[in-house]
mmCIF file of N, CA and C in Angstrom:
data_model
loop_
_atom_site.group_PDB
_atom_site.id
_atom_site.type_symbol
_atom_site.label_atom_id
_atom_site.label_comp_id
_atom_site.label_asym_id
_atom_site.label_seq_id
_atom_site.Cartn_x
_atom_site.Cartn_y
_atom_site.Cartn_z
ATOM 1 N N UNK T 9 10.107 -7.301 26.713
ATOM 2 C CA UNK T 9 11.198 -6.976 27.600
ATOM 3 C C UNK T 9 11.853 -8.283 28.040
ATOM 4 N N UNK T 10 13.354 -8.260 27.852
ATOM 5 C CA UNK T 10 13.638 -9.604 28.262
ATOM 6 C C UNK T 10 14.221 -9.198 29.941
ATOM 7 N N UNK T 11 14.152 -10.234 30.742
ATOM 8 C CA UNK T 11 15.061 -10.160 31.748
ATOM 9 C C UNK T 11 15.812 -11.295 32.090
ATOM 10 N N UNK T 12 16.807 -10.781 32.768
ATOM 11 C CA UNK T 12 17.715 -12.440 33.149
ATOM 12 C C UNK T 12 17.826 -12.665 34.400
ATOM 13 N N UNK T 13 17.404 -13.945 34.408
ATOM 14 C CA UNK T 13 17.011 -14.432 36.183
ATOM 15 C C UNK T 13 18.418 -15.080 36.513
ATOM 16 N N UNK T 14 19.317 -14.578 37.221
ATOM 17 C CA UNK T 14 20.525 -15.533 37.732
ATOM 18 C C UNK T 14 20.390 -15.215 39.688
ATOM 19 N N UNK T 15 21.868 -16.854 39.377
ATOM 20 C CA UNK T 15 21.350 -16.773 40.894
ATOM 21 C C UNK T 15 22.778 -16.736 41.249
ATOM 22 N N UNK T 16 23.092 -16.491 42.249
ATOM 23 C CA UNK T 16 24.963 -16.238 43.062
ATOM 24 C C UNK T 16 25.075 -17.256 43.702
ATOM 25 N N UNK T 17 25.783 -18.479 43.815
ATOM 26 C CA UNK T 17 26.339 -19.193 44.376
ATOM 27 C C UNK T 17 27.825 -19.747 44.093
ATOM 28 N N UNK T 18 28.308 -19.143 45.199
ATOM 29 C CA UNK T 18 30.097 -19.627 45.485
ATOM 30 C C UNK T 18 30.492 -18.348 44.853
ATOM 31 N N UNK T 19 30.349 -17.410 45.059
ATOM 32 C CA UNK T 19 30.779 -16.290 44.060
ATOM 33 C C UNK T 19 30.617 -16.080 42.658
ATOM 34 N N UNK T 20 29.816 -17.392 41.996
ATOM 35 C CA UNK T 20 29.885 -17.232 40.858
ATOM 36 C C UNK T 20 28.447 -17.066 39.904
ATOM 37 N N UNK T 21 28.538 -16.437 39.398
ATOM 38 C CA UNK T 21 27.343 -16.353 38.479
ATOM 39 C C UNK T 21 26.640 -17.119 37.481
ATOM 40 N N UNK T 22 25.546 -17.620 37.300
ATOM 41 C CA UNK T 22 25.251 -18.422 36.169
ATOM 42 C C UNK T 22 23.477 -18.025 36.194
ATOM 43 N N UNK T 23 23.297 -18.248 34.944
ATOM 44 C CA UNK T 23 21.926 -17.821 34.315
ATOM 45 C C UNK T 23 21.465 -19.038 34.059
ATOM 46 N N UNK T 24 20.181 -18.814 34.908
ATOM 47 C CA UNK T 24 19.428 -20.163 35.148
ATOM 48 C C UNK T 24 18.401 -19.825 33.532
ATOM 49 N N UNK T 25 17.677 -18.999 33.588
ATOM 50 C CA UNK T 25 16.243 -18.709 32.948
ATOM 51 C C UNK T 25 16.741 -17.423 32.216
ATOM 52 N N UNK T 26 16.082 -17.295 30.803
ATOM 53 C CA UNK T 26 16.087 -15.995 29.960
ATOM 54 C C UNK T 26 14.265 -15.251 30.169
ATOM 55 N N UNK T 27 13.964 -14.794 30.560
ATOM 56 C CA UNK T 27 12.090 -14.470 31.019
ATOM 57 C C UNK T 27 11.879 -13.701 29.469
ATOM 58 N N UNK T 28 11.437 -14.486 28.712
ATOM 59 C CA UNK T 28 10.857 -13.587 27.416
ATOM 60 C C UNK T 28 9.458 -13.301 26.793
ATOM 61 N N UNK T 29 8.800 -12.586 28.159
ATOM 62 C CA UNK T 29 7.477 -12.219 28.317
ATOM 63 C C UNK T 29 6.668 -12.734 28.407
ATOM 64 N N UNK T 30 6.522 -13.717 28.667
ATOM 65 C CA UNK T 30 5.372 -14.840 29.371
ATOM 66 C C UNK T 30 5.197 -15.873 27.794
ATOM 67 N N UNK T 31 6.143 -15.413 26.793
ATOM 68 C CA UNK T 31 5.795 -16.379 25.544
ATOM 69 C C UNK T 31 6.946 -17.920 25.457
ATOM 70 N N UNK T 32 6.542 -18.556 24.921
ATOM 71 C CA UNK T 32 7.175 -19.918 25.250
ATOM 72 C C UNK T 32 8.397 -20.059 23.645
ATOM 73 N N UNK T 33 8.709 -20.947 23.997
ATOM 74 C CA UNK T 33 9.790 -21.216 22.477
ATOM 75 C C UNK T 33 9.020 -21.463 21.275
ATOM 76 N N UNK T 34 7.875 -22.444 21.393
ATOM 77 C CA UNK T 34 7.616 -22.261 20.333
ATOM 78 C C UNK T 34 6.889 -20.778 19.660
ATOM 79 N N UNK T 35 5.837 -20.029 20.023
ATOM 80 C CA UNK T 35 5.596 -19.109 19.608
ATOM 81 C C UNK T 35 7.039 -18.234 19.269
ATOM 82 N N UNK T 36 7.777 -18.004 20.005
ATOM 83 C CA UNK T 36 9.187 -17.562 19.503
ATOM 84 C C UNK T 36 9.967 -18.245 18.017
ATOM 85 N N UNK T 37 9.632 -19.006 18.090
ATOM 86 C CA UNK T 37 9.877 -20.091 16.819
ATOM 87 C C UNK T 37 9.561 -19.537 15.587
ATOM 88 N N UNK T 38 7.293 -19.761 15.524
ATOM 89 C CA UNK T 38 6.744 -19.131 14.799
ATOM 90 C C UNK T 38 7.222 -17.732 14.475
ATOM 91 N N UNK T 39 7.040 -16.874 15.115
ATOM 92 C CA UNK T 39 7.526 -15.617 15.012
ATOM 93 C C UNK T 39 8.938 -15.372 13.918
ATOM 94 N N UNK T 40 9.568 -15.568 14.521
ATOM 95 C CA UNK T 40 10.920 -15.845 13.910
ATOM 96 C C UNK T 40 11.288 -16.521 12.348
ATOM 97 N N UNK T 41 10.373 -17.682 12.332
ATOM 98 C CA UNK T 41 10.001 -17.832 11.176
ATOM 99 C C UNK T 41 9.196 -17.183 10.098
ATOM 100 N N UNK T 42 8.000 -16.293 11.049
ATOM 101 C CA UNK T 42 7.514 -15.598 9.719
ATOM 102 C C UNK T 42 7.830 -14.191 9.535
ATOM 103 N N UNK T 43 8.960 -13.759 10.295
ATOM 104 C CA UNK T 43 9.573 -12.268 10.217
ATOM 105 C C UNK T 43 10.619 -13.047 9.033
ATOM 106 N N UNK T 44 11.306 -13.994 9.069
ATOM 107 C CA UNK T 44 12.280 -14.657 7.895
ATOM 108 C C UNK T 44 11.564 -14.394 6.918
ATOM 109 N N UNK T 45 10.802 -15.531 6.954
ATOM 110 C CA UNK T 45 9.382 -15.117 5.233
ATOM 111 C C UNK T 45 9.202 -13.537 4.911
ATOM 112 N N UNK T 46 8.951 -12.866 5.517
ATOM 113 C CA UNK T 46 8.362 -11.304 5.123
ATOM 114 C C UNK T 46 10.054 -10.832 4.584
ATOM 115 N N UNK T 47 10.689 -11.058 5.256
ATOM 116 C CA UNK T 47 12.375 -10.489 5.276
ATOM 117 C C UNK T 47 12.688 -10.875 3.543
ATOM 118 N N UNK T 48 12.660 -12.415 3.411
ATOM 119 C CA UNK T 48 13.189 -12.854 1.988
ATOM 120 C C UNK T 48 12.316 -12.335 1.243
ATOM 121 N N UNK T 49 10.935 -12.564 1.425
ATOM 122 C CA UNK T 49 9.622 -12.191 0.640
ATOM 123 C C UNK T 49 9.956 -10.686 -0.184
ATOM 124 N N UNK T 50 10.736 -10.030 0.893
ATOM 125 C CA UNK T 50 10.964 -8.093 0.546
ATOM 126 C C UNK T 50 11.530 -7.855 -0.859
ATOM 127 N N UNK T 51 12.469 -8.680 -0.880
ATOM 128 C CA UNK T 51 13.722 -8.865 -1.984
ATOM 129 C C UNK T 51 13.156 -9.716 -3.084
ATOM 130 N N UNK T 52 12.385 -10.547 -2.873
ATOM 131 C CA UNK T 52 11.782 -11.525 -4.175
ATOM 132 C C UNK T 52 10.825 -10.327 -5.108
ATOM 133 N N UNK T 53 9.903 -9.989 -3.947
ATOM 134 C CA UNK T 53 9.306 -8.589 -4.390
ATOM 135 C C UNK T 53 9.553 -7.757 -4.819
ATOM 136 N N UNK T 54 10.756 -7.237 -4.349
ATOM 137 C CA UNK T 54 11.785 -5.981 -5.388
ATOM 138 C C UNK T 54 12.175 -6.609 -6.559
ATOM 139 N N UNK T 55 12.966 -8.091 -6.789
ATOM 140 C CA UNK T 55 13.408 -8.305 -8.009
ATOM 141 C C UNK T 55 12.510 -8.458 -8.955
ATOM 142 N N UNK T 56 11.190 -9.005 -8.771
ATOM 143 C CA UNK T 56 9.914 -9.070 -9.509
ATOM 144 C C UNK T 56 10.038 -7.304 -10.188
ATOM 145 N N UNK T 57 9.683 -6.715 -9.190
ATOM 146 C CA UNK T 57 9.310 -5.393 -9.641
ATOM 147 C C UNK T 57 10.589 -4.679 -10.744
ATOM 148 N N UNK T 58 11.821 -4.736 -9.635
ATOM 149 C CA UNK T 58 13.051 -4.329 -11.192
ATOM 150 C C UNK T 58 12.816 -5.120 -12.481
ATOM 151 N N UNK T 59 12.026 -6.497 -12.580
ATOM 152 C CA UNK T 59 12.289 -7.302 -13.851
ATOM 153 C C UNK T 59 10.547 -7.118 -14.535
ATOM 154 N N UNK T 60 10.351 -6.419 -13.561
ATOM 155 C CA UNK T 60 8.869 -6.115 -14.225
ATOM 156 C C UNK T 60 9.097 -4.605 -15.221
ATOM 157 N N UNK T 61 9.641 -3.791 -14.618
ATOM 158 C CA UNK T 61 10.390 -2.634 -15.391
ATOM 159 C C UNK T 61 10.931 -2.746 -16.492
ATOM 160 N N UNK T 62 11.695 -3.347 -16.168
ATOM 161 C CA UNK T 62 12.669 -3.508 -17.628
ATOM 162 C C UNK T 62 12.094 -4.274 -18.902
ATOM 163 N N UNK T 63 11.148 -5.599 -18.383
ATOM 164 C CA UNK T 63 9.876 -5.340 -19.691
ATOM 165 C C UNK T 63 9.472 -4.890 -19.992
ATOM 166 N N UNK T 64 8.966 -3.834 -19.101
ATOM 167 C CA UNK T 64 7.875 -2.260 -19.302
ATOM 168 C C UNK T 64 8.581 -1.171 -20.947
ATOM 169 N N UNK T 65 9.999 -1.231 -20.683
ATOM 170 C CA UNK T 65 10.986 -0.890 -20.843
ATOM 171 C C UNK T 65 10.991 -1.366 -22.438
ATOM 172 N N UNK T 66 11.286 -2.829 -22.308
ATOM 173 C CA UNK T 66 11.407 -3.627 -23.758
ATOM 174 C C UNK T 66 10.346 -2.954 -24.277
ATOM 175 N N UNK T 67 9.537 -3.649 -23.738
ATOM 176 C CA UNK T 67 8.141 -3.227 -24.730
ATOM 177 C C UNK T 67 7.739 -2.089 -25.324
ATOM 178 N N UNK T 68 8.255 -1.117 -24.419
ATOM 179 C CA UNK T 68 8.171 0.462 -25.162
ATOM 180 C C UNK T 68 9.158 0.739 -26.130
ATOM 181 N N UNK T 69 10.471 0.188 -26.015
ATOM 182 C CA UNK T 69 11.267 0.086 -26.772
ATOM 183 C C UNK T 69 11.137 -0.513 -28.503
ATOM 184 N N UNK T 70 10.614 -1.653 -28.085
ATOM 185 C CA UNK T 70 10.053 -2.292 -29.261
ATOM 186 C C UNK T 70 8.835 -1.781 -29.938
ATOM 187 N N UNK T 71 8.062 -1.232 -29.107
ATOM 188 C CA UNK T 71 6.875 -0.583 -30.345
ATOM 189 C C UNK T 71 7.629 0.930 -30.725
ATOM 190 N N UNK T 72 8.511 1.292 -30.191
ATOM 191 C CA UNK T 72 8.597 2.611 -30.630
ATOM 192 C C UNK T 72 8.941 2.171 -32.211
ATOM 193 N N UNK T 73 10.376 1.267 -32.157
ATOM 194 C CA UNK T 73 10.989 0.323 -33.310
ATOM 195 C C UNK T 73 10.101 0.360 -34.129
ATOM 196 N N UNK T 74 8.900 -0.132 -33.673
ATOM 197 C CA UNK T 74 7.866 -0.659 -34.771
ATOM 198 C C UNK T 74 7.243 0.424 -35.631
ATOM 199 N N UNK T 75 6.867 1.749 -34.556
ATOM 200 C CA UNK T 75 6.694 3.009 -35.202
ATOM 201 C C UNK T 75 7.002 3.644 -36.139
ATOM 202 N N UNK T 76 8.629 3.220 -35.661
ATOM 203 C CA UNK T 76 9.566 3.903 -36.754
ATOM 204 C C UNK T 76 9.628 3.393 -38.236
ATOM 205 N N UNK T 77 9.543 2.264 -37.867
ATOM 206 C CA UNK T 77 9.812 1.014 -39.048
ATOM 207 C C UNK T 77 8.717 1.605 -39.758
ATOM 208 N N UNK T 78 7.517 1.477 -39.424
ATOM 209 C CA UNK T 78 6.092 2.048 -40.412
ATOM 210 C C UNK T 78 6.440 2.984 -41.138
ATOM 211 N N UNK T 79 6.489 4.020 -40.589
ATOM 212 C CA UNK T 79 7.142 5.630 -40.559
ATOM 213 C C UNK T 79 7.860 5.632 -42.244
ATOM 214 N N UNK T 80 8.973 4.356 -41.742
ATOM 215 C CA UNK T 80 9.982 4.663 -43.101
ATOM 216 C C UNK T 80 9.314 3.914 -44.253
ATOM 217 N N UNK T 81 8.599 2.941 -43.874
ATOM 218 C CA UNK T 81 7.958 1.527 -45.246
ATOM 219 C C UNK T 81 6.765 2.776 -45.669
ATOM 220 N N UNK T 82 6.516 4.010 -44.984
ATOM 221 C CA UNK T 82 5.376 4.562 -45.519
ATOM 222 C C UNK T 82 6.040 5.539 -46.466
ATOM 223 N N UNK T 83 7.117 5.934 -46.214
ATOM 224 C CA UNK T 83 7.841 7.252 -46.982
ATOM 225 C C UNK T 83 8.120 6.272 -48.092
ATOM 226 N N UNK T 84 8.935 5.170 -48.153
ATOM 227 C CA UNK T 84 9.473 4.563 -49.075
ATOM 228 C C UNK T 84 8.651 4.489 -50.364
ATOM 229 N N UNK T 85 7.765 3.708 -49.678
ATOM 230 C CA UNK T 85 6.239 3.247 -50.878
ATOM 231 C C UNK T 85 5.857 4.726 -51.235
#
């Protein structure tokens, strides 16, 4: 929970302190930094996986090829 500590003087307002739960900047830091990592990490992970597919893909592709190829060198002979 954040709260904002201001104080009134001369009519005017200004924010002394942001209170962000008894944790300090740096742990805010850390944090922040490793929600980034998990964030990019998400997408490196997905493109792995789409480019892991589409080998999946080749490869089935190519032995089918190869199947076929037999298939006909066997009728031929």
């Amino acid at each position: 929970m954040f709260v904002i500590l201001a104080s009134i003087s001369d009519n005017s307002y200004s924010i002394n302190s942001i209170y962000l739960g008894g944790f300090n900047d740096f742990f805010w830091l850390l944090i922040l930094m490793f929600a980034g990592i998990l964030f990019l990490g998400m997408f490196v992970t997905f493109g792995f996986s789409v480019a892991q597919g589409m080998n999946d893909l080749k490869q089935e592709f190519i032995d089918k090829q190869i199947e076929l190829n037999n298939e006909l060198e066997s009728k031929v002979n």
